[in-house]
Coordinates of C-alpha atoms (C1' of nucleotides) in Angstrom, one line a residue:
Chain A
M1 CA 92.8 154.9 105.1
A2 CA 95.3 153.2 102.8
E3 CA 94.7 149.6 102.2
E4 CA 98.2 148.7 101.3
W5 CA 100.8 147.2 103.6
L6 CA 102.4 149.8 105.7
D7 CA 105.3 149.4 108.1
C8 CA 104.3 149.0 111.7
P9 CA 107.3 150.0 113.8
A10 CA 105.4 149.4 117.0
L11 CA 105.8 145.8 116.4
G12 CA 109.3 146.0 115.2
P13 CA 111.3 145.8 112.0
G14 CA 109.7 144.0 109.2
W15 CA 106.2 144.1 110.6
K16 CA 103.5 145.5 108.4
R17 CA 100.0 146.5 109.0
R18 CA 97.1 146.9 106.7
E19 CA 93.6 148.2 107.2
V20 CA 90.9 146.8 104.8
F21 CA 87.5 148.3 104.5
R22 CA 84.7 146.0 103.7
K23 CA 83.2 147.0 100.4
S24 CA 79.9 145.3 100.5
G25 CA 77.5 143.4 102.6
A26 CA 75.8 144.3 105.8
T27 CA 79.0 145.4 107.4
C28 CA 80.1 147.5 104.4
G29 CA 82.4 150.3 105.6
R30 CA 83.7 148.4 108.5
S31 CA 87.4 148.0 108.6
D32 CA 89.6 145.0 109.4
T33 CA 93.2 145.3 110.5
Y34 CA 95.7 142.7 109.4
Y35 CA 99.3 142.4 110.2
Q36 CA 102.1 140.7 108.4
S37 CA 105.1 139.4 110.3
P38 CA 108.6 139.7 108.9
T39 CA 108.4 136.2 107.9
G40 CA 105.2 136.7 106.0
D41 CA 102.7 135.3 108.3
R42 CA 99.3 136.9 108.4
I43 CA 97.7 137.9 111.7
R44 CA 94.0 138.8 111.8
S45 CA 93.4 139.5 115.4
K46 CA 95.0 140.5 118.6
V47 CA 94.4 137.0 119.9
E48 CA 96.3 135.6 117.0
L49 CA 99.0 138.1 117.5
T50 CA 99.3 137.2 121.1
R51 CA 99.5 133.6 120.2
Y52 CA 102.0 134.3 117.5
L53 CA 104.4 136.3 119.7
G54 CA 104.1 134.0 122.6
P55 CA 103.3 134.6 126.2
A56 CA 106.5 136.5 126.9
C57 CA 105.3 139.4 124.8
D58 CA 102.8 141.6 126.5
L59 CA 100.3 143.2 124.2
T60 CA 98.1 144.9 126.7
L61 CA 99.4 148.3 125.6
F62 CA 99.3 147.5 122.0
D63 CA 96.4 149.0 120.1
F64 CA 95.7 146.4 117.5
K65 CA 93.3 148.5 115.5
R66 CA 95.6 151.5 115.2
G67 CA 98.9 149.6 115.3
V68 CA 100.4 151.7 118.0
L69 CA 101.3 151.4 121.7
R70 CA 98.9 153.2 124.0
Y71 CA 100.2 155.9 126.2
L72 CA 103.6 155.6 124.6
N73 CA 105.2 157.1 121.7
P74 CA 104.8 154.5 119.0
K75 CA 107.8 155.6 117.1
A76 CA 110.1 155.4 120.0
Q77 CA 108.9 152.2 121.4
A78 CA 108.9 148.8 120.0
L79 CA 107.6 145.8 121.7
A80 CA 110.1 144.2 124.1
A81 CA 110.8 141.2 122.0
P82 CA 110.1 141.9 118.4
G83 CA 112.0 138.9 117.4
R84 CA 109.5 136.6 119.2
K85 CA 107.7 136.3 116.0
R86 CA 107.1 132.7 115.7
K87 CA 104.8 130.6 113.8
K88 CA 101.3 130.5 115.2
P89 CA 100.6 127.7 117.6
A90 CA 97.9 126.8 115.2
R91 CA 100.7 125.4 113.1
P92 CA 102.3 123.3 115.8
V93 CA 104.9 121.7 113.6
K94 CA 106.6 125.1 113.1
A95 CA 105.8 126.8 116.3
Q96 CA 108.8 127.5 118.4
P97 CA 109.0 128.8 121.9
C98 CA 112.3 130.6 122.3
P99 CA 113.5 132.5 119.3
V100 CA 116.4 134.9 119.0
V101 CA 115.7 138.5 118.1
P102 CA 116.2 138.8 114.4
D103 CA 117.8 141.8 112.9
R104 CA 116.4 143.8 110.1
A105 CA 118.0 141.8 107.5
E106 CA 116.0 138.8 108.5
A107 CA 112.9 140.7 107.5
T108 CA 114.0 141.3 104.0
K109 CA 113.0 139.1 101.2
E110 CA 116.6 138.3 100.4
T111 CA 116.6 136.2 103.5
P112 CA 114.8 133.0 103.0
R113 CA 111.8 132.9 105.2
D114 CA 112.2 129.4 106.5
E115 CA 115.9 129.9 106.7
T116 CA 115.4 132.8 109.1
K117 CA 113.4 130.6 111.2
T118 CA 115.9 127.8 111.1
M119 CA 118.6 130.2 112.1
T120 CA 116.8 131.4 115.1
H121 CA 115.6 128.0 116.2
T122 CA 117.2 126.1 118.9
D123 CA 118.8 122.7 118.5
T124 CA 115.6 121.1 119.6
D125 CA 113.7 122.6 116.8
A126 CA 112.2 120.2 114.4
A127 CA 113.6 120.4 111.0
P128 CA 111.4 122.3 108.6
A129 CA 109.2 120.1 106.6
S130 CA 110.6 121.6 103.4
L131 CA 113.6 123.6 102.5
P132 CA 113.1 126.8 100.7
A133 CA 114.3 126.9 97.1
P134 CA 115.9 130.1 95.8
G135 CA 114.1 131.8 92.9
C136 CA 113.7 135.0 91.1
C137 CA 110.6 137.0 91.2
E138 CA 109.0 136.9 87.7
N139 CA 108.0 140.5 88.2
C140 CA 110.9 142.3 89.7
G141 CA 113.6 139.7 89.3
I142 CA 114.7 139.9 92.8
R143 CA 115.9 136.7 94.5
F144 CA 113.6 135.3 97.1
S145 CA 113.0 131.9 98.6
V146 CA 110.2 129.6 97.8
D147 CA 108.8 126.8 99.8
V148 CA 108.6 124.3 97.0
T149 CA 106.4 122.0 98.8
R150 CA 103.8 124.6 99.8
R151 CA 101.0 125.2 97.5
Q152 CA 100.8 128.9 97.5
R153 CA 99.2 131.4 95.3
L154 CA 101.5 133.5 93.1
K155 CA 104.5 131.8 94.4
T156 CA 106.5 132.9 91.4
L157 CA 106.4 136.4 92.8
C158 CA 108.3 137.7 95.7
K159 CA 106.5 138.8 98.8
D160 CA 106.1 142.4 97.8
C161 CA 105.1 141.7 94.2
R162 CA 102.7 139.1 95.4
A163 CA 101.1 141.6 97.7
R164 CA 100.9 144.1 94.9
R165 CA 99.4 141.6 92.6
I166 CA 96.8 140.7 95.2
A167 CA 96.0 144.4 95.7
F168 CA 95.7 144.8 92.0
N169 CA 93.3 141.9 91.8
R170 CA 91.4 143.4 94.6
E171 CA 91.1 146.6 92.7
Q172 CA 89.9 144.8 89.7
R173 CA 87.2 143.2 91.7
M174 CA 86.2 146.5 93.0
F175 CA 86.1 147.8 89.5
K176 CA 83.9 145.0 88.6
R177 CA 81.5 145.9 91.3
V178 CA 81.2 149.6 90.8
G179 CA 82.1 150.2 87.2
C180 CA 84.8 152.1 85.3
G181 CA 83.3 155.5 86.1
E182 CA 84.0 156.7 82.6
C183 CA 81.6 155.1 80.1
T184 CA 78.3 156.7 79.3
A185 CA 76.5 154.3 81.6
C186 CA 78.6 155.2 84.5
Q187 CA 77.9 158.8 83.8
V188 CA 74.2 158.3 84.3
T189 CA 73.5 159.6 87.8
E190 CA 69.9 158.6 88.2
D191 CA 68.0 155.4 87.9
C192 CA 65.6 155.2 85.0
G193 CA 62.8 154.0 87.2
T194 CA 61.3 151.8 84.5
C195 CA 63.7 148.9 84.0
S196 CA 63.1 145.6 85.7
T197 CA 65.7 146.3 88.4
C198 CA 64.3 149.7 89.2
L199 CA 60.8 148.2 89.4
L200 CA 62.0 145.8 92.0
Q201 CA 62.8 148.7 94.2
L202 CA 65.3 146.8 96.1
P203 CA 66.8 148.6 99.1
H204 CA 70.2 149.9 98.2
E205 CA 71.9 148.2 101.0
V206 CA 70.5 144.9 99.7
A207 CA 70.9 145.5 96.1
S208 CA 74.6 146.3 95.8
G209 CA 76.7 145.1 93.0
L210 CA 76.8 146.0 89.3
F211 CA 73.9 144.0 88.1
C212 CA 71.7 145.2 90.8
K213 CA 72.0 148.7 89.4
C214 CA 69.6 150.3 87.1
E215 CA 70.0 148.9 83.6
Q216 CA 70.9 152.3 82.3
R217 CA 73.7 152.6 84.8
R218 CA 75.5 149.4 84.3
C219 CA 79.1 149.9 83.2
L220 CA 79.4 149.1 79.6
R221 CA 83.0 148.0 79.9
I222 CA 82.2 145.5 82.5
V223 CA 79.2 144.2 80.6
E224 CA 81.3 143.9 77.5
K225 CA 84.0 142.1 79.4
H226 CA 81.4 139.6 80.7
L227 CA 80.1 139.1 77.2
A228 CA 83.6 138.4 75.9
H229 CA 84.1 136.0 78.6
R230 CA 80.9 134.2 77.9
L231 CA 81.7 134.0 74.3
R232 CA 85.1 132.4 75.1
R233 CA 83.5 129.9 77.3
H234 CA 80.9 129.2 74.7
H235 CA 83.5 128.4 72.1
Q236 CA 85.6 126.5 74.5
R237 CA 82.8 124.2 75.5
G238 CA 81.6 123.8 72.0
Q239 CA 78.1 123.6 73.2
R240 CA 75.0 125.3 72.3
R241 CA 74.3 127.7 75.1
A242 CA 71.1 127.6 77.2
P243 CA 68.5 130.2 76.2
L244 CA 69.5 133.7 77.0
A245 CA 69.4 134.8 80.5
V246 CA 67.0 137.6 81.0
A247 CA 66.5 140.0 83.7
P248 CA 64.9 137.9 86.4
P249 CA 61.4 138.5 87.4
A250 CA 60.7 139.7 90.8
G251 CA 59.4 136.4 92.1
K252 CA 62.6 134.7 91.2
L253 CA 64.8 137.3 92.8
A254 CA 62.8 137.1 96.0
R255 CA 62.9 133.4 96.1
R256 CA 66.6 133.3 95.9
K257 CA 66.9 134.6 99.4
G258 CA 64.1 132.5 100.7
G259 CA 62.3 135.5 102.1
R260 CA 64.2 135.3 105.3
D261 CA 65.8 138.7 105.1
P262 CA 63.2 141.4 106.1
K263 CA 64.6 143.8 103.6
I264 CA 64.2 141.3 100.9
A265 CA 60.9 140.3 102.1
A266 CA 59.8 143.9 102.0
A267 CA 61.1 144.3 98.5
R268 CA 59.2 141.1 97.6
R269 CA 56.0 142.5 99.0
R270 CA 56.1 145.6 96.9
P271 CA 53.5 145.5 94.2
Q272 CA 54.7 145.3 90.7
T273 CA 53.3 148.3 88.9
Q274 CA 54.3 147.0 85.5
P275 CA 54.9 143.6 84.1
L276 CA 58.6 142.9 83.6
S277 CA 59.3 142.3 80.0
L278 CA 62.2 141.6 77.9
P279 CA 63.0 143.9 75.0
P280 CA 61.3 142.5 71.9
L281 CA 64.6 142.2 70.2
L282 CA 65.7 139.7 72.8
Q283 CA 62.6 137.7 73.5
A284 CA 63.4 134.7 71.4
I285 CA 67.1 135.0 70.9
E286 CA 69.8 132.8 72.1
L287 CA 73.4 133.7 72.6
H288 CA 75.2 132.9 69.6
P289 CA 78.4 134.5 68.2
R290 CA 76.6 135.4 65.0
A291 CA 73.9 137.1 66.9
L292 CA 76.3 139.2 68.8
A293 CA 78.3 140.7 66.0
P294 CA 79.3 143.2 65.2
S295 CA 78.7 145.7 68.0
P296 CA 75.7 144.9 70.2
P297 CA 74.0 147.7 71.8
A298 CA 74.4 148.1 75.5
E299 CA 71.0 146.8 76.2
F300 CA 71.6 143.7 74.3
I301 CA 74.8 143.1 76.0
Y302 CA 73.2 143.4 79.3
Y303 CA 70.7 140.8 78.5
C304 CA 73.4 138.4 77.5
V305 CA 75.0 138.7 80.9
D306 CA 75.1 135.7 83.0
E307 CA 71.9 135.4 84.9
D308 CA 73.9 134.7 88.1
E309 CA 75.3 138.1 87.9
L310 CA 71.8 139.6 87.8
Q311 CA 71.3 138.3 91.3
P312 CA 70.7 141.4 93.3
Y313 CA 71.8 140.2 96.6
T314 CA 75.4 140.2 97.6
N315 CA 74.5 138.3 100.7
R316 CA 74.5 135.0 99.1
R317 CA 76.3 133.4 102.0
Q318 CA 73.0 132.4 103.6
N319 CA 72.1 130.3 100.6
R320 CA 74.2 127.6 102.0
K321 CA 71.8 127.0 104.9
C322 CA 68.3 125.7 104.8
G323 CA 68.2 126.1 108.5
S324 CA 66.1 123.0 109.0
C325 CA 68.0 119.9 108.1
T326 CA 69.9 118.0 110.7
A327 CA 73.2 119.3 109.5
C328 CA 72.1 122.9 109.9
L329 CA 70.6 122.2 113.3
R330 CA 73.8 120.6 114.5
R331 CA 75.5 122.9 116.9
T332 CA 78.9 121.3 117.4
D333 CA 81.7 120.5 115.1
C334 CA 82.7 116.8 114.9
G335 CA 86.3 117.7 115.4
R336 CA 87.4 114.9 113.2
C337 CA 86.6 115.7 109.6
D338 CA 89.3 117.4 107.5
F339 CA 87.6 120.7 107.8
C340 CA 87.5 120.5 111.6
C341 CA 91.1 119.4 111.7
D342 CA 91.9 122.5 109.8
K343 CA 90.4 124.7 112.4
P344 CA 92.7 126.5 114.9
K345 CA 90.5 125.3 117.8
F346 CA 91.3 121.8 116.8
G347 CA 95.0 122.5 116.2
G348 CA 94.7 123.1 112.5
S349 CA 96.3 125.8 110.4
N350 CA 93.2 127.5 109.3
Q351 CA 93.9 127.1 105.7
K352 CA 90.7 125.4 104.5
R353 CA 88.4 127.5 106.6
Q354 CA 85.4 125.4 105.9
K355 CA 82.5 124.3 108.0
C356 CA 82.5 121.0 109.6
R357 CA 81.3 118.4 107.1
W358 CA 78.7 117.2 109.4
R359 CA 77.3 120.7 109.6
Q360 CA 77.1 121.5 106.0
C361 CA 73.6 121.9 104.8
L362 CA 72.1 118.7 103.4
Q363 CA 69.7 120.6 101.3
F364 CA 72.4 122.7 99.8
A365 CA 74.5 119.7 99.0
M366 CA 71.6 117.9 97.5
K367 CA 70.7 120.8 95.4
R368 CA 74.1 121.0 94.0
L369 CA 74.2 117.4 93.1
L370 CA 70.6 116.9 92.2
P371 CA 69.3 120.3 91.2
S372 CA 66.2 118.9 89.7
V373 CA 65.4 116.5 92.4
C374 CA 65.2 118.9 95.2
A375 CA 62.6 121.2 94.0
G376 CA 60.0 119.7 96.1
P377 CA 58.4 121.7 98.8
E378 CA 59.1 119.3 101.6
D379 CA 61.7 119.2 104.2
G380 CA 62.7 122.8 104.2
A381 CA 63.2 122.9 100.5
E382 CA 61.2 126.1 100.4
L383 CA 63.9 127.8 102.2
L384 CA 66.2 127.6 99.4
P385 CA 65.7 128.8 95.9
P386 CA 64.2 126.3 93.6
C387 CA 66.5 124.5 91.4
R388 CA 66.3 125.2 87.8
R389 CA 67.9 122.8 85.4
H390 CA 68.7 125.4 82.7
R391 CA 70.6 127.6 85.1
K392 CA 72.4 126.8 88.2
P393 CA 74.4 129.0 90.5
V394 CA 77.9 129.7 89.5
S395 CA 79.3 127.5 92.1
A396 CA 76.9 124.8 91.2
R397 CA 77.7 124.5 87.6
R398 CA 80.8 122.7 88.3
P399 CA 79.7 119.6 90.2
R400 CA 82.7 120.0 92.4
L401 CA 83.7 117.3 94.7
G402 CA 86.0 119.5 96.6
P403 CA 85.0 121.5 99.7
T404 CA 81.6 121.9 98.2
L405 CA 80.4 118.6 96.9
K406 CA 82.4 116.6 99.3
S407 CA 80.0 117.9 101.8
P408 CA 77.6 115.4 103.3
L409 CA 74.9 114.7 101.0
A410 CA 71.4 113.8 102.2
M411 CA 70.2 110.7 100.6
S412 CA 66.7 111.1 101.8
I413 CA 65.6 113.4 99.1
S414 CA 62.7 111.9 97.3
C415 CA 60.9 113.1 94.3
P416 CA 57.2 112.9 94.8
G417 CA 55.6 113.3 91.5
Q418 CA 58.8 112.8 89.6
A419 CA 59.4 109.2 90.2
Q420 CA 57.0 108.2 87.5
A421 CA 58.5 110.3 84.9
P422 CA 59.9 108.2 82.1
M423 CA 63.6 107.6 82.4
K424 CA 65.4 108.8 79.4
Q425 CA 67.5 106.4 77.6
E426 CA 71.0 107.6 76.9
A427 CA 71.3 105.6 73.7
G428 CA 74.8 105.3 72.7
S429 CA 76.0 107.0 75.8
S430 CA 79.0 105.8 77.7
F431 CA 77.4 104.9 80.9
V432 CA 75.9 101.5 81.5
L433 CA 72.4 101.0 82.8
P434 CA 71.9 99.1 85.9
P435 CA 70.5 95.6 85.9
P436 CA 67.0 94.8 87.0
G437 CA 66.6 94.4 90.7
T438 CA 69.5 96.5 91.3
D439 CA 68.8 99.5 93.5
L440 CA 72.1 101.3 93.4
V441 CA 74.8 101.0 90.9
F442 CA 78.1 102.7 90.6
L443 CA 78.8 103.3 87.0
R444 CA 81.8 104.6 85.4
E445 CA 81.1 106.2 82.1
G446 CA 83.0 104.7 79.3
A447 CA 84.2 101.8 81.4
G448 CA 81.1 99.7 81.0
S449 CA 81.4 98.0 84.3
P450 CA 78.4 98.6 86.5
V451 CA 78.8 98.0 90.2
P452 CA 75.4 97.7 91.6
V453 CA 74.8 98.3 95.2
P454 CA 71.5 96.8 96.1
G455 CA 69.1 97.5 98.9
P456 CA 68.1 100.4 101.1
A457 CA 70.1 103.4 101.0
S458 CA 71.0 105.7 103.9
S459 CA 69.0 106.9 106.7
T460 CA 67.3 110.2 106.4
E461 CA 70.0 112.2 107.8
A462 CA 72.9 110.2 106.7
P463 CA 75.5 112.2 104.9
L464 CA 77.0 110.7 101.8
Q465 CA 80.2 111.7 100.2
V466 CA 81.5 110.7 97.0
K467 CA 85.0 112.0 96.9
Q468 CA 87.6 111.9 94.3
E469 CA 91.0 111.0 95.6
K470 CA 94.2 109.5 94.7
V471 CA 94.9 106.1 96.0
D472 CA 97.6 107.1 98.3
A473 CA 96.1 106.6 101.7
Q474 CA 96.1 102.9 101.7
D475 CA 96.1 102.7 105.5
D476 CA 92.6 104.0 105.5
W477 CA 91.4 101.3 103.3
T478 CA 90.3 97.9 103.9
S479 CA 91.9 95.2 101.8
G480 CA 90.1 94.2 98.7
P481 CA 87.5 95.9 96.6
A482 CA 84.3 96.8 98.3
V483 CA 81.0 98.0 97.4
L484 CA 78.2 99.4 99.4
I485 CA 75.6 96.9 100.3
S486 CA 72.4 97.2 102.1
P487 CA 71.3 95.3 105.2
V488 CA 69.3 93.1 102.9
L489 CA 71.1 91.6 100.0
R490 CA 68.8 91.7 97.1
P491 CA 68.1 88.7 94.9
G492 CA 69.6 89.1 91.5
C493 CA 72.6 90.8 92.9
P494 CA 75.2 88.1 93.5
S495 CA 78.1 88.9 95.6
K496 CA 81.6 88.4 94.5
T497 CA 84.7 89.0 96.4
G498 CA 87.8 90.4 94.8
D499 CA 86.3 91.5 91.6
P500 CA 88.9 93.8 90.1
I501 CA 86.3 96.0 88.4
L502 CA 84.8 97.1 91.6
P503 CA 85.6 100.4 93.1
R504 CA 86.8 100.9 96.6
V505 CA 84.5 102.5 98.9
K506 CA 85.7 104.1 102.0
Q507 CA 83.5 104.8 105.0
E508 CA 84.2 107.4 107.6
P509 CA 83.7 106.8 111.3
R510 CA 80.3 107.3 112.4
D511 CA 79.5 110.7 113.8
P512 CA 78.6 110.5 117.5
E513 CA 75.6 112.8 117.3
E514 CA 74.3 110.8 114.3
D515 CA 75.0 107.7 116.2
R516 CA 72.5 108.8 118.8
A517 CA 70.0 109.9 116.2
V518 CA 70.2 106.7 114.2
S519 CA 70.1 104.6 117.3
R520 CA 66.7 105.9 118.0
N521 CA 65.5 104.9 114.6
D522 CA 67.4 101.9 113.5
S523 CA 66.2 98.5 113.9
A524 CA 68.0 95.6 115.4
S525 CA 68.8 94.2 112.0
D526 CA 70.7 97.3 111.3
S527 CA 72.9 96.7 114.3
A528 CA 73.6 93.2 113.0
V529 CA 74.7 94.6 109.7
E530 CA 76.9 97.1 111.4
E531 CA 78.4 94.4 113.3
E532 CA 79.0 92.5 110.2
A533 CA 80.6 95.5 108.7
G534 CA 83.0 95.9 111.5
G535 CA 81.0 98.4 113.6
A536 CA 80.5 100.8 110.8
G537 CA 77.4 102.9 111.2
T538 CA 76.2 105.9 109.4
P539 CA 76.6 105.4 105.7
V540 CA 79.1 107.9 104.7
I541 CA 80.7 107.2 101.4
T542 CA 83.7 109.4 101.3
E543 CA 85.6 108.2 98.4
I544 CA 85.3 106.1 95.4
F545 CA 88.4 104.9 93.7
S546 CA 89.2 102.8 90.9
L547 CA 91.6 100.0 91.6
G548 CA 94.1 101.4 89.2
G549 CA 94.2 104.6 91.2
S550 CA 92.4 106.5 88.5
R551 CA 89.9 109.0 89.7
F552 CA 86.3 108.4 89.2
R553 CA 85.6 111.6 87.4
D554 CA 82.7 110.1 85.6
T555 CA 81.3 108.1 88.4
A556 CA 77.5 107.8 88.4
V557 CA 75.5 106.5 91.2
W558 CA 72.1 105.0 90.9
L559 CA 69.9 105.5 93.8
P560 CA 66.6 104.0 94.6
R561 CA 63.9 106.5 95.2
Q562 CA 61.8 104.2 97.3
E563 CA 64.4 103.1 99.7
M564 CA 66.2 106.3 100.4
E565 CA 64.6 106.5 103.7
A566 CA 65.9 103.2 104.8
P567 CA 68.7 103.2 107.3
G568 CA 71.6 101.0 107.6
W569 CA 74.2 101.4 105.0
S570 CA 77.2 99.4 105.5
W571 CA 80.0 98.2 103.4
S572 CA 81.4 94.9 102.6
P573 CA 84.1 93.5 100.3
R574 CA 81.3 91.9 98.4
G575 CA 80.0 93.0 95.1
W576 CA 78.2 92.2 92.0
P577 CA 80.3 91.3 89.0
G578 CA 78.1 93.2 86.7
A579 CA 77.1 92.4 83.2
R580 CA 78.4 94.2 80.1
G581 CA 75.9 95.4 77.7
G582 CA 72.4 94.3 77.1
L583 CA 71.2 95.8 80.3
P584 CA 67.6 96.9 80.4
P585 CA 66.7 100.4 81.1
P586 CA 66.7 101.5 84.6
P587 CA 63.3 101.6 86.3
A588 CA 61.7 104.9 86.9
S589 CA 62.2 104.4 90.5
M590 CA 65.8 105.1 90.1
I591 CA 67.6 108.3 90.0
R592 CA 71.1 108.8 88.9
L593 CA 73.8 110.9 90.5
S594 CA 76.7 111.8 88.4
C595 CA 79.8 113.7 89.2
R596 CA 79.5 115.5 86.0
N597 CA 75.9 115.6 85.0
S598 CA 73.4 115.5 87.7
W599 CA 70.0 114.7 86.5
C600 CA 66.9 112.7 87.3
P601 CA 64.4 111.4 84.9
S602 CA 62.1 114.4 85.2
S603 CA 64.9 116.7 84.4
Q604 CA 65.4 115.3 81.0
T605 CA 63.6 116.6 78.0
Chain B
dG1 C1' 88.2 121.0 85.9
dC2 C1' 89.4 120.3 90.5
dC3 C1' 90.6 122.1 94.7
dA4 C1' 93.9 124.3 98.1
dA5 C1' 94.6 128.7 99.6
dC6 C1' 93.0 132.8 101.4
dG7 C1' 90.6 137.3 101.1
dT8 C1' 86.5 138.6 102.7
dT9 C1' 82.1 139.0 105.2
dG10 C1' 78.5 137.6 108.7
dG11 C1' 77.5 137.1 113.2
dC12 C1' 78.2 136.5 118.0
Chain C
dG1 C1' 87.0 142.1 118.7
dC2 C1' 87.0 137.8 117.3
dC3 C1' 85.9 133.7 115.0
dA4 C1' 83.5 131.0 111.5
dA5 C1' 83.1 130.1 107.1
dC6 C1' 81.6 131.8 102.4
dG7 C1' 83.2 132.7 97.8
dT8 C1' 86.9 133.6 94.6
dT9 C1' 91.3 132.9 92.7
dG10 C1' 95.2 130.7 91.1
dG11 C1' 98.0 126.3 91.0
dC12 C1' 98.1 122.0 89.2

DNA sequence: GCCAACGTTGGC
DNA sequence: GCCAACGTTGGC
C-alpha cells in the first residue's frame, strides 16, 4: 500500500488519504489511515473526521480505513456535503458551523487556505487570527499562502512540496533503521553469532533497529554517517569527548528496560556463554579526530557510534514511567496545565500532545535533571535505568526546560551515601556559592548574585518546575520580585523586599489531588504559611525570570538534601540580598541543580 | 540550544 | 478504532 497522499474522491475534491504502516515497535506492520482536507488539515480518525465535517455530514457509510463508501460506488458518490470541511471543533476559534460548498479551485494551493475559509464563512465568523501571506515555494516556485503567525515546519514549501519533503525525511529515517542494502555489511545475510549483540540473543521483535543488529551486518554507510556527525559535534563543542562508547554489556542493556518486558526479561536471563569484550584495538581509545583518520575499519567505526544508538530496544517509550511515583499513579489529568489545555478533550488543538504535567513521572524528571543523584535504589528508582554521568540518554543530554524538563520535578530525591561526598569547588567558575545557613540558592552563572531560598523544600510529591520564559505574561505575576521561602525563615538569611537582583518566581495553582495528599501530611504551620502566601499550596516553581526579562539559562538551584522531605513551600516577595564574593563553599548537604549542568557532589571527579 | 509541531507508536 | 503521548524534526 502506498504511503503517499492519494486523492480520496469519496470525500470530495481536494481530500487526500494516506495509509501509513508502522515500521517498528510492538504494532509493527499495522497501518494507520490519515486524511487531509482540502485546506490541509489532518484527520487521524473517523471521530475526528465526523467532528471536522460537522453533524450534518453522515459518515456511517464511509469506510474510514479504505476511504470508500460502503455499498456504494465510491467513484460515483461523494459525501453529501464535501464542502462542510471546517476546522475541527478542537480548534474552536476557527471552527465554523455553516460553510458553503467549495469548488475545486478552493482546494488548490493557489487559493490561500485561510482565505478559502474566510470566503466561505458567514458574516458572523470571527476574523482569522492571522492573514495568510503570499509566498513562493522554495522548491517548485509556485505561489502559495503562508500563515505568517503560525509556527509550522517547512513553511517555505508549498503544501505538496512539504508533503514530499516529509515523506523523504521519513524514507531517510527508514534508511537509517534498516541500512542501505548495498554495502558489504548489508549483504551479510546471517548473524555472526559471536559479537556482543548476537550473544545477547535478543528476540527479533525486541531488538529491532540498526544497532540491534549483528555487528557484522550493520550498514557501513549509516555507521559512517554517524561517525561524521559525531566528529562534527565534537569539533563544534570543542570539548574532549567522553571515553568511547562500547558495545554495552548485557546487564546494562537489560537494566535499560527495567526488566518489565517479559521478552527483555527472558533475554536478560539467558546465560552469557562468553564474556563480552571490546576489540583490543579499542580498549583504551578515545574518540579523537586523529585516531579516526584516515579510514577506520568498519569495526572501529561501529565502536565509535553513540552508545545510545546501541540500545537494542525500540520501545523506549516506557522509560518515561517508573510506575510507582505519585505522578505515575495519578489517573486523571489536571485539565489546567498547558499540556492539558492542549488536549482535544479540554478544548485544545492537540498540537503539543504531551502528558499532563502532573502525571509526568517524577523519577524520570529527576533523572534528567539530576542524573547522578537518582541512582539510589529507593522509591522505585530500580525501575528505571541507573543514571550514568558519563553518558545520558539522547534526550537527557540537553537539559531541556521545554516539554521534558518543565515536567514536575520531584524534590524528594535524597542521596543516601552521597551527601557526605566532598563538594567540589568550582574555582574560578562563574557561579557563586551559597552563603552559610542558606539551604537553597538560586544562582545565575556569571551574574554573581546569589538568591538564597532558605528552609525546607517541597513535600515528597511536590512537583517543581523551573521554566525559562520571557517576561511577557505579567498578569500571571505578582508585583515585585519574589523568592521562594520556607515556612521557617532561617537565621542568616535576611529578607529584603524589592531587591532588584532577585528573580521572579511564579507558582502554579495547587493541584486538587495533591491538595488532598498534602493535607494529610502537612502540619498546621504549613497552612499558616500558605495563608501568608495567599493560599498557595504545593510548591510548584514554574518559572524563573530575571527582572530584565532575560532568560535564566544558567540558573542554578541549591537544594538542601536534609530538608527535601519537608512540606510547605510557599513564596513571598521577600528575599535575601546576597553577598558578592567571599562566600564559603557550600556544605556537603547541598546539591545543586543547574539548567545546563546537573551534578551533585558525588558526581564530580 | 530551546521548544513548538507533529509523525508515530502504545495501549485501551 | 481511537486516543494518549513519546520521540524527532525543524524553526527560531
